[in-house]
């Protein structure tokens, strides 16, 4: 079995598509009518844009976890909690850019050293 993502059952696909495309600024990866997939590239940009949206219901703003990954969580129109998180590759690159050694990055992110080395 290969995990491909989650399914959100929504009341109105057009309302949800508007929210994910226009409000969250996500790009459609696939749209086959009732099934739509999205992606996001930069958490800080998405956060800055979301801060300007009145009426957006927040679960929490930017939060950093012990392994270094950051995320934000908001509610969509159907009150699903939407988590928008950094890709761990972004986290690894950020730590390396801060001057952390590859061993320190591996320890902090809990990723194998071989994975960290792929980003050097």
Short mmCIF file of C-alpha atoms in Angstrom, two decimals:
data_model
loop_
_atom_site.label_atom_id
_atom_site.label_comp_id
_atom_site.label_asym_id
_atom_site.label_seq_id
_atom_site.Cartn_x
_atom_site.Cartn_y
_atom_site.Cartn_z
CA UNK A 1 0.00 0.00 0.00
CA UNK A 2 1.27 3.49 -0.87
CA UNK A 3 -0.19 6.54 0.93
CA UNK A 4 -1.28 9.19 -1.59
CA UNK A 5 -2.90 11.82 0.66
CA UNK A 6 -6.13 12.39 2.50
CA UNK A 7 -9.68 12.79 1.29
CA UNK A 8 -11.86 15.60 2.60
CA UNK A 9 -15.57 15.12 2.10
CA UNK A 10 -17.04 18.59 1.50
CA UNK A 11 -20.50 20.06 1.11
CA UNK A 12 -19.68 22.09 -2.00
CA UNK A 13 -16.56 21.37 -4.09
CA UNK A 14 -16.64 24.81 -5.71
CA UNK A 15 -16.56 26.55 -2.31
CA UNK A 16 -13.72 24.31 -1.18
CA UNK A 17 -11.74 24.79 -4.40
CA UNK A 18 -12.10 28.56 -4.01
CA UNK A 19 -10.85 28.33 -0.41
CA UNK A 20 -7.83 26.17 -1.24
CA UNK A 21 -6.91 28.02 -4.45
CA UNK A 22 -7.75 31.65 -3.67
CA UNK A 23 -7.61 31.83 0.13
CA UNK A 24 -4.79 29.39 0.83
CA UNK A 25 -3.07 30.17 -2.49
CA UNK A 26 -2.44 26.54 -3.31
CA UNK A 27 -1.75 25.20 -6.77
CA UNK A 28 -3.91 22.48 -8.23
CA UNK A 29 -1.83 19.40 -8.99
CA UNK A 30 -4.80 17.47 -10.39
CA UNK A 31 -8.45 18.32 -11.02
CA UNK A 32 -10.79 15.65 -12.31
CA UNK A 33 -14.09 17.19 -11.25
CA UNK A 34 -14.93 15.94 -7.78
CA UNK A 35 -11.32 15.01 -6.96
CA UNK A 36 -8.76 17.80 -6.59
CA UNK A 37 -5.17 17.72 -5.21
CA UNK A 38 -3.15 20.78 -4.12
CA UNK A 39 0.43 21.68 -3.10
CA UNK A 40 2.22 24.56 -1.32
CA UNK A 41 5.85 25.66 -1.69
CA UNK A 42 6.71 28.27 0.97
CA UNK A 43 5.22 28.29 4.48
CA UNK A 44 6.29 31.86 5.31
CA UNK A 45 4.67 33.25 2.17
CA UNK A 46 1.45 31.33 2.81
CA UNK A 47 1.41 32.52 6.44
CA UNK A 48 1.89 36.18 5.44
CA UNK A 49 -0.97 35.93 2.96
CA UNK A 50 -3.26 34.19 5.44
CA UNK A 51 -2.66 36.89 8.08
CA UNK A 52 -4.33 39.38 5.71
CA UNK A 53 -7.54 37.37 5.38
CA UNK A 54 -10.29 38.59 7.68
CA UNK A 55 -12.58 35.94 9.07
CA UNK A 56 -10.11 33.08 8.64
CA UNK A 57 -10.47 30.71 11.57
CA UNK A 58 -7.11 29.67 13.02
CA UNK A 59 -6.32 26.55 14.99
CA UNK A 60 -2.83 27.97 15.54
CA UNK A 61 -0.33 30.22 13.81
CA UNK A 62 3.29 29.19 13.05
CA UNK A 63 4.42 26.55 15.50
CA UNK A 64 7.84 24.85 15.50
CA UNK A 65 8.17 21.27 16.67
CA UNK A 66 11.21 19.78 18.45
CA UNK A 67 12.48 18.25 15.19
CA UNK A 68 12.48 21.72 13.57
CA UNK A 69 9.50 21.46 11.24
CA UNK A 70 7.08 24.38 11.32
CA UNK A 71 3.39 24.40 10.50
CA UNK A 72 0.19 26.41 10.70
CA UNK A 73 -3.35 25.12 11.05
CA UNK A 74 -6.60 26.69 9.93
CA UNK A 75 -10.19 25.58 9.42
CA UNK A 76 -11.59 25.19 5.92
CA UNK A 77 -15.23 26.07 5.05
CA UNK A 78 -16.40 22.62 6.23
CA UNK A 79 -14.49 23.05 9.53
CA UNK A 80 -11.83 20.50 8.62
CA UNK A 81 -8.50 21.28 10.25
CA UNK A 82 -5.97 22.01 7.50
CA UNK A 83 -2.31 21.66 8.39
CA UNK A 84 0.18 23.46 6.17
CA UNK A 85 3.67 22.28 7.06
CA UNK A 86 7.18 22.74 5.77
CA UNK A 87 8.71 19.95 3.78
CA UNK A 88 11.46 18.32 5.86
CA UNK A 89 13.91 19.05 3.04
CA UNK A 90 13.31 22.76 3.70
CA UNK A 91 14.00 22.18 7.40
CA UNK A 92 17.24 20.34 6.70
CA UNK A 93 18.43 23.08 4.33
CA UNK A 94 17.53 25.77 6.89
CA UNK A 95 19.56 24.05 9.61
CA UNK A 96 22.54 23.52 7.31
CA UNK A 97 22.32 27.18 6.29
CA UNK A 98 22.44 28.16 9.96
CA UNK A 99 25.81 26.46 10.24
CA UNK A 100 24.72 23.26 11.94
CA UNK A 101 26.87 20.24 11.11
CA UNK A 102 25.26 17.39 9.21
CA UNK A 103 25.48 15.29 12.39
CA UNK A 104 23.68 18.01 14.39
CA UNK A 105 20.98 18.27 11.71
CA UNK A 106 20.49 14.49 11.70
CA UNK A 107 20.16 14.46 15.49
CA UNK A 108 17.73 17.40 15.57
CA UNK A 109 15.49 16.22 12.71
CA UNK A 110 15.72 12.52 13.63
CA UNK A 111 16.59 11.81 9.99
CA UNK A 112 19.37 9.39 9.07
CA UNK A 113 22.71 11.04 8.30
CA UNK A 114 22.51 9.65 4.75
CA UNK A 115 19.31 11.61 4.13
CA UNK A 116 20.81 14.84 5.49
CA UNK A 117 23.86 14.37 3.26
CA UNK A 118 21.60 14.37 0.20
CA UNK A 119 20.86 18.06 0.85
CA UNK A 120 24.51 19.14 1.09
#
